[in-house]
Coordinates of C-alpha atoms and ligand atoms in Angstrom, one line a residue:
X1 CA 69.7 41.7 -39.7
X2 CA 69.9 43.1 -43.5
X3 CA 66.9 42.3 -45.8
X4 CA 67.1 41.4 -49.2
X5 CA 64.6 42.2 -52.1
X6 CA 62.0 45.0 -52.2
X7 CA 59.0 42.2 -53.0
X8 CA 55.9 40.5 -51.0
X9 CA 59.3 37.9 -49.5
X10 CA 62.2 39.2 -48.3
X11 CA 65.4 37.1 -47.5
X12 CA 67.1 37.7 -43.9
X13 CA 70.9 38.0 -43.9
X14 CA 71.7 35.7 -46.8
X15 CA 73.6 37.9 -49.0
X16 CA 75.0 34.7 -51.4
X17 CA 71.1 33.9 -52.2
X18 CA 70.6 37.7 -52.7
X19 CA 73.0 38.0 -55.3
X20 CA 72.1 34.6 -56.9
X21 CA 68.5 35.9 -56.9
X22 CA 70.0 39.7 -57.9
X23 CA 67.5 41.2 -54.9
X24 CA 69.9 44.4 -53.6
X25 CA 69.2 45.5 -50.2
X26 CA 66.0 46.4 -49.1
X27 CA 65.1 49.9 -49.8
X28 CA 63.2 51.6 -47.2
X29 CA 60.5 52.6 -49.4
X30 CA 59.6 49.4 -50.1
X31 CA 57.9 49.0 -46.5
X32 CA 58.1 45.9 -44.5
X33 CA 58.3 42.6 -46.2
X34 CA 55.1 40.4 -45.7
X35 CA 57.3 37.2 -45.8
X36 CA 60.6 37.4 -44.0
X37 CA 62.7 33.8 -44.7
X38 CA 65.7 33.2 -43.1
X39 CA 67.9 30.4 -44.8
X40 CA 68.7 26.8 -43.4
X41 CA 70.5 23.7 -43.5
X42 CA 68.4 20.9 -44.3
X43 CA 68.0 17.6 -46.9
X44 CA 65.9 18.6 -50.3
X45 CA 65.3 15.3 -51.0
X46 CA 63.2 14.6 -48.0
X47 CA 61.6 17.9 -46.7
X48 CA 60.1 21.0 -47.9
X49 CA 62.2 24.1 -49.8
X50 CA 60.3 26.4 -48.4
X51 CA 58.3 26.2 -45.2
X52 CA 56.7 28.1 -41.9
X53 CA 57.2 26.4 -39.1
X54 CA 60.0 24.5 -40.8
X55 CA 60.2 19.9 -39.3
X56 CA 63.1 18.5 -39.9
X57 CA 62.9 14.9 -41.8
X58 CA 63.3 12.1 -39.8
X59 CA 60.3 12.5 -37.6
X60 CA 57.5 10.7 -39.2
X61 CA 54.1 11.3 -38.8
X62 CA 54.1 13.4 -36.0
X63 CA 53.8 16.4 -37.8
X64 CA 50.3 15.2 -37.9
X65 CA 49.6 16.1 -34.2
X66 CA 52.7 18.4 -32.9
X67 CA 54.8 21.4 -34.0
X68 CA 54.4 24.0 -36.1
X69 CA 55.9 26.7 -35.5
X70 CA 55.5 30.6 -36.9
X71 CA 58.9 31.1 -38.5
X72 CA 59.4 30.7 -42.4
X73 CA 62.6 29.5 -43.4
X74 CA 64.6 28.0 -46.5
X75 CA 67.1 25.2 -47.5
X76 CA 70.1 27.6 -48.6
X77 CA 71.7 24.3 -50.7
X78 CA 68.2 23.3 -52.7
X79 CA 69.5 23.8 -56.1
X80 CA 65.7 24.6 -57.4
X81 CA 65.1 27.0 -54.7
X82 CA 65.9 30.3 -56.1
X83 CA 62.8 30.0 -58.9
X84 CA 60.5 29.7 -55.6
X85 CA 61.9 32.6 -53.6
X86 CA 61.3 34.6 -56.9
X87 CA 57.6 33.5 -57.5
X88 CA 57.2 34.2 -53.7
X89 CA 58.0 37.5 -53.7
X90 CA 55.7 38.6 -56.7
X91 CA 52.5 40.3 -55.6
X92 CA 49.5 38.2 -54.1
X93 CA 47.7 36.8 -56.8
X94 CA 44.1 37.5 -55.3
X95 CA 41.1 35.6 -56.5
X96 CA 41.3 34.9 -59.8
X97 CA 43.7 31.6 -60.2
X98 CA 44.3 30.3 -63.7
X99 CA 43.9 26.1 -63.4
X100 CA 44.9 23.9 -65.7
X101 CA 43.7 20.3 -66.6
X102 CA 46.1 17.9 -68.8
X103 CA 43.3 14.5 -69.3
X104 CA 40.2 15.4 -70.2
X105 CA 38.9 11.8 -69.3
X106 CA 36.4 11.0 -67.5
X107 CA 37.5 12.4 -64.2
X108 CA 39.1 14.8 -65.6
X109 CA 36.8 16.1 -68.0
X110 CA 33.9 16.0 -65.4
X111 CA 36.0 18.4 -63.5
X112 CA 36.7 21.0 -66.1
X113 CA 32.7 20.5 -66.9
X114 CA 32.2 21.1 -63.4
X115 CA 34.5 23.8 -62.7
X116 CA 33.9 25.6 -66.1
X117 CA 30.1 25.9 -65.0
X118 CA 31.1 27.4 -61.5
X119 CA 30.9 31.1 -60.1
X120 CA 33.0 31.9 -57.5
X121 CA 35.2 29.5 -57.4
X122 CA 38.0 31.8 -57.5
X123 CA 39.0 30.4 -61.4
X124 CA 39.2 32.8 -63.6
X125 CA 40.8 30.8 -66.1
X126 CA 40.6 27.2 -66.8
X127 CA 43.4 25.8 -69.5
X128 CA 42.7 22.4 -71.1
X129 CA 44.6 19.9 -72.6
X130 CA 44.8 16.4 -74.2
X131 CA 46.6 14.6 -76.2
X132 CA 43.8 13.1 -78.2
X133 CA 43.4 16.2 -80.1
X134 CA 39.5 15.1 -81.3
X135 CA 38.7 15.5 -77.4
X136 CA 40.3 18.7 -76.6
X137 CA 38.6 20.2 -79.7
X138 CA 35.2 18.5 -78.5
X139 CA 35.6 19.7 -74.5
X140 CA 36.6 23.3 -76.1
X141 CA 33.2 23.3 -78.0
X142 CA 31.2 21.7 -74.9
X143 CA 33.0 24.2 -72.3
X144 CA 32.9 27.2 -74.6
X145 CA 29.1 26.4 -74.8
X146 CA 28.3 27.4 -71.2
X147 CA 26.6 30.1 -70.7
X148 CA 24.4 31.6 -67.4
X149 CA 21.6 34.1 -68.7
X150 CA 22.1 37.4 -67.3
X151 CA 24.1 36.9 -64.2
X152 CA 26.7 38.7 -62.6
X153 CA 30.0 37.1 -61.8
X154 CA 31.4 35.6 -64.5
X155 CA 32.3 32.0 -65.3
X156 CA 35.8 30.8 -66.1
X157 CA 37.3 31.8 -69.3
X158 CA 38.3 28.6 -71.0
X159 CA 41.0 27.9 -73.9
X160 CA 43.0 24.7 -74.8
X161 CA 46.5 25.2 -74.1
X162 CA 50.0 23.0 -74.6
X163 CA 51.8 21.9 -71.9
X164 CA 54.4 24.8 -72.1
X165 CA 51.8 27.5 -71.8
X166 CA 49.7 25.8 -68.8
X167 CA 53.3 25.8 -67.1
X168 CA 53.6 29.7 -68.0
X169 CA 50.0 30.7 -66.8
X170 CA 49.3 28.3 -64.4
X171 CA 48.4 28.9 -60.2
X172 CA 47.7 25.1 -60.5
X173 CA 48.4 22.5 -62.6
X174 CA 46.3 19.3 -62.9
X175 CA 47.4 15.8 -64.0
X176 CA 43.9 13.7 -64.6
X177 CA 45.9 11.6 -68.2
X178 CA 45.9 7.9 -68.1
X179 CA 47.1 5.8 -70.7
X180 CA 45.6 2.7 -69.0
X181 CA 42.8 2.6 -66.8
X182 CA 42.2 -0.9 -66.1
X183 CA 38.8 -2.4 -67.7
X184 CA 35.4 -3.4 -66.2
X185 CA 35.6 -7.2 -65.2
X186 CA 39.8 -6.8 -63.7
X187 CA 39.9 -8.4 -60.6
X188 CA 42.3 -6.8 -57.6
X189 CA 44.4 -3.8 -57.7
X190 CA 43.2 -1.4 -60.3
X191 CA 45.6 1.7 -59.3
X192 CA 49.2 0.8 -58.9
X193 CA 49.4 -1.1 -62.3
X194 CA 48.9 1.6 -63.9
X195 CA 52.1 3.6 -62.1
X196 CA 54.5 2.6 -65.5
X197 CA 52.2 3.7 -68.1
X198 CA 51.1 6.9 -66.6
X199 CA 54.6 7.5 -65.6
X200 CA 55.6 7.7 -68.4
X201 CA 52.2 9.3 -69.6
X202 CA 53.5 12.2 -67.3
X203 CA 56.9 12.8 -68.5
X204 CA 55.6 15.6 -71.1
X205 CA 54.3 17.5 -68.5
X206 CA 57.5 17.5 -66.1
X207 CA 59.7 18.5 -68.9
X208 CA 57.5 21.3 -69.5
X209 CA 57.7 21.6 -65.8
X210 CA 61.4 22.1 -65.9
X211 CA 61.6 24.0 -69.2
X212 CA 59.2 26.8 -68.0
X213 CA 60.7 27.0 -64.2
X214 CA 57.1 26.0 -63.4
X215 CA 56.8 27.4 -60.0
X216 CA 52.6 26.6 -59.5
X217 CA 51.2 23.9 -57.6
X218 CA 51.5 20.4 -58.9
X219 CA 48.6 18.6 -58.5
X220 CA 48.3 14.9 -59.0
X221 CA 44.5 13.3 -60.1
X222 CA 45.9 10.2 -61.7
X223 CA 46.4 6.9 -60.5
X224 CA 48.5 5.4 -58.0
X225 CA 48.1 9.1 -56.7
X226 CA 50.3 9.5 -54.2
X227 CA 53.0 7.4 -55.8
X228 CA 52.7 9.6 -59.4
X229 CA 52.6 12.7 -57.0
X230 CA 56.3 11.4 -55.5
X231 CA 57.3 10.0 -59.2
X232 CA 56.6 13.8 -60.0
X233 CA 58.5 15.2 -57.5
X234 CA 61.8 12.9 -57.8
X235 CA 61.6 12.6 -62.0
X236 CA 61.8 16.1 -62.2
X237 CA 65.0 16.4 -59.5
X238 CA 66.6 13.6 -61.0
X239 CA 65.3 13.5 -64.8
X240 CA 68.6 11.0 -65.4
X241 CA 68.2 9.3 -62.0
X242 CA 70.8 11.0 -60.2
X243 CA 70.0 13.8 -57.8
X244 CA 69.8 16.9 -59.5
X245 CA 67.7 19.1 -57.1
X246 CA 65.8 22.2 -60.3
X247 CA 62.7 20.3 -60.2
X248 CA 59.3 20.5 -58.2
X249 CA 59.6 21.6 -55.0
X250 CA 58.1 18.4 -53.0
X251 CA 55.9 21.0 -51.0
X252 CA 54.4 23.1 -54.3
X253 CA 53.5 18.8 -55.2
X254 CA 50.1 17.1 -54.3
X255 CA 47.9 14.4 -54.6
X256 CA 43.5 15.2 -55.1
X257 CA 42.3 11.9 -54.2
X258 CA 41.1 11.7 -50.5
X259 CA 37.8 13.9 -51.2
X260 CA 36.0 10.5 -52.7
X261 CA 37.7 8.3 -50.1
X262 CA 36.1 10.6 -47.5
X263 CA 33.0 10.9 -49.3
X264 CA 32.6 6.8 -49.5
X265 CA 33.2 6.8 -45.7
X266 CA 30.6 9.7 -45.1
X267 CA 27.8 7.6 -46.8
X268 CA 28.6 4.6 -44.1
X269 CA 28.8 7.3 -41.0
X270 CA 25.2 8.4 -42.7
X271 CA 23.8 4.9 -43.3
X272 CA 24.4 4.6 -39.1
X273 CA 22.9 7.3 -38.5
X274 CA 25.9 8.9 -37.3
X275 CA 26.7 11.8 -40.1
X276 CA 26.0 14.7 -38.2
X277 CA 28.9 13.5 -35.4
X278 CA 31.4 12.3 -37.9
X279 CA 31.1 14.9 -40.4
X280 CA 32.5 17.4 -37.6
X281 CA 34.9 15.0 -36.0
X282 CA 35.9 12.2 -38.2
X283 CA 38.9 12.3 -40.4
X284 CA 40.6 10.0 -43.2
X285 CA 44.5 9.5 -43.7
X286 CA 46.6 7.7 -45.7
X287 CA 46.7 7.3 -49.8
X288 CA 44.1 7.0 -52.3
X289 CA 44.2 2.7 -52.0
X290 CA 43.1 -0.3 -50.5
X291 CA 45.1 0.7 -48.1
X292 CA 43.3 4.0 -46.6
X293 CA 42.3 4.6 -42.6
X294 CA 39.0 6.6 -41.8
X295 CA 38.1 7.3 -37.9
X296 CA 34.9 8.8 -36.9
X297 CA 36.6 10.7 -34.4
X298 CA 40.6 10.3 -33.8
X299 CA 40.5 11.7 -30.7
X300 CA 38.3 8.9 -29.3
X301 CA 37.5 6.2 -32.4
X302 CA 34.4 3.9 -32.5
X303 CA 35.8 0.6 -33.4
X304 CA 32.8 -0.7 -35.0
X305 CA 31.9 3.1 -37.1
X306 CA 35.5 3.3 -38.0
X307 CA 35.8 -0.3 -39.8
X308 CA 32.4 0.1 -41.6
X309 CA 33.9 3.8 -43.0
X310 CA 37.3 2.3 -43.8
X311 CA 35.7 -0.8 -45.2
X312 CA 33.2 1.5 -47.6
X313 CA 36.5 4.3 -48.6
X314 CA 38.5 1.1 -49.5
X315 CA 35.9 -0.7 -51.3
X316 CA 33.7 1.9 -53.3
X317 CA 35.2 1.9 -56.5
X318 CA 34.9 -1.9 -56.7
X319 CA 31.0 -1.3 -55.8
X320 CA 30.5 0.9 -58.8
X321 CA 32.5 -1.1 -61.2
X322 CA 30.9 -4.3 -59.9
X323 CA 27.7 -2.3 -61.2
X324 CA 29.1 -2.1 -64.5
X325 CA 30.4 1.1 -64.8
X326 CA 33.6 2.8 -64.1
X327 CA 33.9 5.1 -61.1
X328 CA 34.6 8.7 -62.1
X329 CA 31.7 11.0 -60.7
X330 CA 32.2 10.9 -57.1
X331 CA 36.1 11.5 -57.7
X332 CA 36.0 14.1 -59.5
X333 CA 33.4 16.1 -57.8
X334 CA 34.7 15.2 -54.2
X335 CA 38.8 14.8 -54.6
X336 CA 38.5 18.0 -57.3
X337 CA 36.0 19.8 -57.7
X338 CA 35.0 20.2 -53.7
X339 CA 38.2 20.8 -53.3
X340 CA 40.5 22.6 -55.7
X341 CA 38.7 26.1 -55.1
X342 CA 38.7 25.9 -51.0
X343 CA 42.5 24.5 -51.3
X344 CA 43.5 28.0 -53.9
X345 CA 41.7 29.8 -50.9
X346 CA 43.6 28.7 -48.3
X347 CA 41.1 26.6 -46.5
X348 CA 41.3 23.0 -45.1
X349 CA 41.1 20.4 -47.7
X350 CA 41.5 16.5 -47.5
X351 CA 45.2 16.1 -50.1
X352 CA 48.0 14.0 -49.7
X353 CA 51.0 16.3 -48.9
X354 CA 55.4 15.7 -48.7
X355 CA 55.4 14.0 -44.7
X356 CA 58.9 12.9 -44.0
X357 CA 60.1 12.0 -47.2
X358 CA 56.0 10.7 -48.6
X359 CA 53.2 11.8 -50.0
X360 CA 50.6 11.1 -47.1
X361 CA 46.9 11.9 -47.4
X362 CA 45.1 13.7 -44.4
X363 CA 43.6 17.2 -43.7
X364 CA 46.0 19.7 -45.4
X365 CA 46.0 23.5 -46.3
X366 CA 47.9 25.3 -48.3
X367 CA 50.2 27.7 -47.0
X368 CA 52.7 28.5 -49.5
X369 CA 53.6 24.6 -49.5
X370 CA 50.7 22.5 -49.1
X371 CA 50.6 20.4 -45.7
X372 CA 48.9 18.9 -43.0
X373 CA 47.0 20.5 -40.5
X374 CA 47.3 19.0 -36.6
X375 CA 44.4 16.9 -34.9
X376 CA 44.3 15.6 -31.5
X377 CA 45.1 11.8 -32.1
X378 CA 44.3 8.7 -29.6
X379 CA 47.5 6.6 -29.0
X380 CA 45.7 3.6 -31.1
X381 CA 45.4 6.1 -33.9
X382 CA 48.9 7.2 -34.1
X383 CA 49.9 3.6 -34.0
X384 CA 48.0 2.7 -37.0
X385 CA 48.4 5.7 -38.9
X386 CA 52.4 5.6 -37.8
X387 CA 52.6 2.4 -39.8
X388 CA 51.1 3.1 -42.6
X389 CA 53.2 5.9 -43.1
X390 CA 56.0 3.7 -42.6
X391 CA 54.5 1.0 -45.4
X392 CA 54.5 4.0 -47.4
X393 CA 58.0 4.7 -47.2
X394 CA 59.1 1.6 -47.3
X395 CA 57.1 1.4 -50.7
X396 CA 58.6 4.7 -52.4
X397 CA 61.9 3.2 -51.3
X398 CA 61.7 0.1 -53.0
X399 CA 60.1 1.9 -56.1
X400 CA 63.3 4.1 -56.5
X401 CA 61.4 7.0 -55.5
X402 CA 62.6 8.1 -52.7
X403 CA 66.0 9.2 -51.3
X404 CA 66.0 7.0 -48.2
Ligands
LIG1 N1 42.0 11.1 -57.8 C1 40.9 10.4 -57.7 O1 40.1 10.6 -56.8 C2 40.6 9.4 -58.8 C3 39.4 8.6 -58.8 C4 39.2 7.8 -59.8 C5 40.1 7.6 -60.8 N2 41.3 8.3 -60.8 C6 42.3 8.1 -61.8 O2 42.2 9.2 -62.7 C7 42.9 8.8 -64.0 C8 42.0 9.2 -65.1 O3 40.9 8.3 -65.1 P1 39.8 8.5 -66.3 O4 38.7 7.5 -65.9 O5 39.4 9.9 -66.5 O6 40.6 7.9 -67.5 P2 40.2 8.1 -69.1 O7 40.8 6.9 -69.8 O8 38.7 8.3 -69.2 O9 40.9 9.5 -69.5 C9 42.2 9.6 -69.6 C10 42.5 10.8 -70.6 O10 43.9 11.1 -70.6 C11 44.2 11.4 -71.9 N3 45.7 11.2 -72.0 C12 46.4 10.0 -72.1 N4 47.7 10.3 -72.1 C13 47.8 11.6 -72.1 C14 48.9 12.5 -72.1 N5 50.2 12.0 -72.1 N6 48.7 13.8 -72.0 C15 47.5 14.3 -71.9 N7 46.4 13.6 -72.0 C16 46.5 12.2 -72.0 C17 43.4 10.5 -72.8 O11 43.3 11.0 -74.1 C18 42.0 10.6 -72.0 O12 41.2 11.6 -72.5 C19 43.1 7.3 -63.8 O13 44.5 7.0 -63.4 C20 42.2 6.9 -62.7 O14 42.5 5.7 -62.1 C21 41.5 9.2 -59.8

């Protein structure tokens, strides 16, 4: 089989993508490819662009607990796929990722504070941006003002940036703006009403998406998460509504928003006396809502452990802002700042990744794509967590969002 392209990637006997991509044949001296894709039929609408171990839609959740194979391959007809294959087969980018944060809020200006007073993390540049112009110039002050006294690695280098050059420079690309964040005193749902405002709140940042050939991660802070994470994926593919297929690739798009969820339903597994046990075992899934499952163990759930963890993850913003305050410090230390550096490394991280068509929370890692890594599940656990996925789909569906 011919190779294509003398990069990190290589393409296996597609000479059509070659010459779209202008990669000649692979020269000998260019050693063997690290990543060798074949190409594929498949549906861009409702699976990933690019993927190892490639599922084809239609399967559900049950990439959640069988599959995965070695093998990476491509969707030959994804219209956007070319931009990827090219950022793919640039050099590794080792460990010093440039983030950026558009919404320098309250979550999302805890998390720059955070992350801009972190060594190690594997930032080496953090680019801010707001639209309140008075804010970004404060948080450049604030961030520019931290300092460690004589130590050795080095903090992250930050500077306020538009939207175009985050899209230029950036491994990762935060969305933490909201234009309406319901107030103290609302009663019920406090994150899907604010899906029209912040959609449109978002629009900026997928056109500069599109304009730069953003080919970074995607990463979705604002709420309803995982339904702004799939408005971001199918606004950019069909900017006019219709199917277009150059946006976001639906695997390089996520949602940070399980870490808290987690984190609420840790304190319960503690309060029982059971945090030790569930902090090995136990596992969340679902999307950043009322809506969200936590078991204790999947493979062998405690009824009882498993309601008071789901109860406390579904209920622990309303807690705080019963208390009077919004909730912001938990999220963005747990869903972001816990998170973002172990996820740029390649480790396990709780995220809401593209299953079947949805962005689904659970245990994820990122490969090239970010997406779920495989638990043992009981029967009553796949059930539950089957329909929820299902819910979901049926949701995106009747938002528009989805291709279904
Ligand atoms: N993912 C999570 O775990 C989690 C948890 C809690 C809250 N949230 C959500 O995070 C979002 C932010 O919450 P917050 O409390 O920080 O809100 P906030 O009102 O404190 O901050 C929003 C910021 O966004 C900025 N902004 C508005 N429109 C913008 C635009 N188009 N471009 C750039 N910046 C813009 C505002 O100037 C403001 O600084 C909300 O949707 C909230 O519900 C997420």
């Amino acid at each position: 089989m011919r190779l294509f392209g003398d990069g990190r990637a290589a393409l296996a006997g597609d000479p059509v993508m070659a010459e779209r991509l202008g990669w000649g044949v692979r020269k000998r001296s260019s050693g063997g490819a690290e990543i060798v894709l074949a190409p594929v039929d498949g549906d861009p609408r409702a699976e990933p662009w690019i993927a190892r171990g490639r599922v084809a839609p239609g399967g559900g959740v049950a990439v959640l607990w069988e599959g995965g194979g070695k093998d990476w391959t491509y969707l030959r007809d994804a219209p956007g796929v070319p931009r990827y294959l090219r950022r793919m087969a640039e050099p590794a980018r080792g460990r010093s990722f440039t983030v950026g944060i558009s919404g320098l809020g309250r979550v999302g200006g805890l998390a720059a504070s955070a992350l801009a007073a972190c060594a190690g993390s594997g930032i080496g540049t953090l680019l801010i941006h707001d639209c309140d112009g008075g804010n970004l110039e404060r948080m450049v002050q604030e961030l520019g003002s931290v300092a460690r006294w004589r130590a050795g690695s080095r903090l992250p280098q930050v500077e306020a940036a538009g939207l175009g050059e985050m899209m230029r420079r950036c491994d990762a690309f935060l969305f933490a703006a909201a234009s309406a964040v319901p107030p103290l005193g609302t009663e019920g749902e406090v994150r899907l009403t604010q899906f029209g405002p912040n959609r449109e709140c978002l629009k900026g940042a997928l056109e500069a998406a599109n304009a730069e050939g953003f080919a970074g991660l995607f990463l979705m802070v604002s709420d309803p998460v995982e339904v702004l994470a799939q408005t971001a994926f199918h606004d950019s593919n069909a900017p006019e509504g219709a199917w277009l297929g150059t946006g976001l690739a639906p695997e390089r798009v996520g949602g940070l928003a399980l870490g808290v969820m987690w984190g609420r339903a840790m304190a319960a597994a503690e309060a029982a006396g059971q945090g030790e046990r569930v902090a090995r075992r136990g596992v969340p899934y679902g999307p950043h809502s009322t809506e969200v499952l936590v078991y204790d163990d999947p493979a062998g759930p405690d009824p009882a452990l498993c309601e008071a963890m789901t109860r406390a993850a579904r209920t622990g913003n309303y807690r705080v802002r019963d208390l009077g305050f919004l909730p912001y410090i938990g999220p963005a230390l747990s869903s972001i700042v816990l998170t973002l550096p172990r996820l740029l490394a390649g480790r396990e991280v709780l995220a809401s990744s593209f299953v079947d068509g949805v962005y689904f929370g659970s245990p994820c890692r990122l490969r090239w794509g970010l997406g779920p890594t495989r638990r043992r599940l009981a029967p009553e656990v796949k059930r539950q967590v089957e329909e929820l996925h299902l819910l979901l789909q049926d949701r995106m569906a009747r938002l528009g969002l989805s291709w279904r």
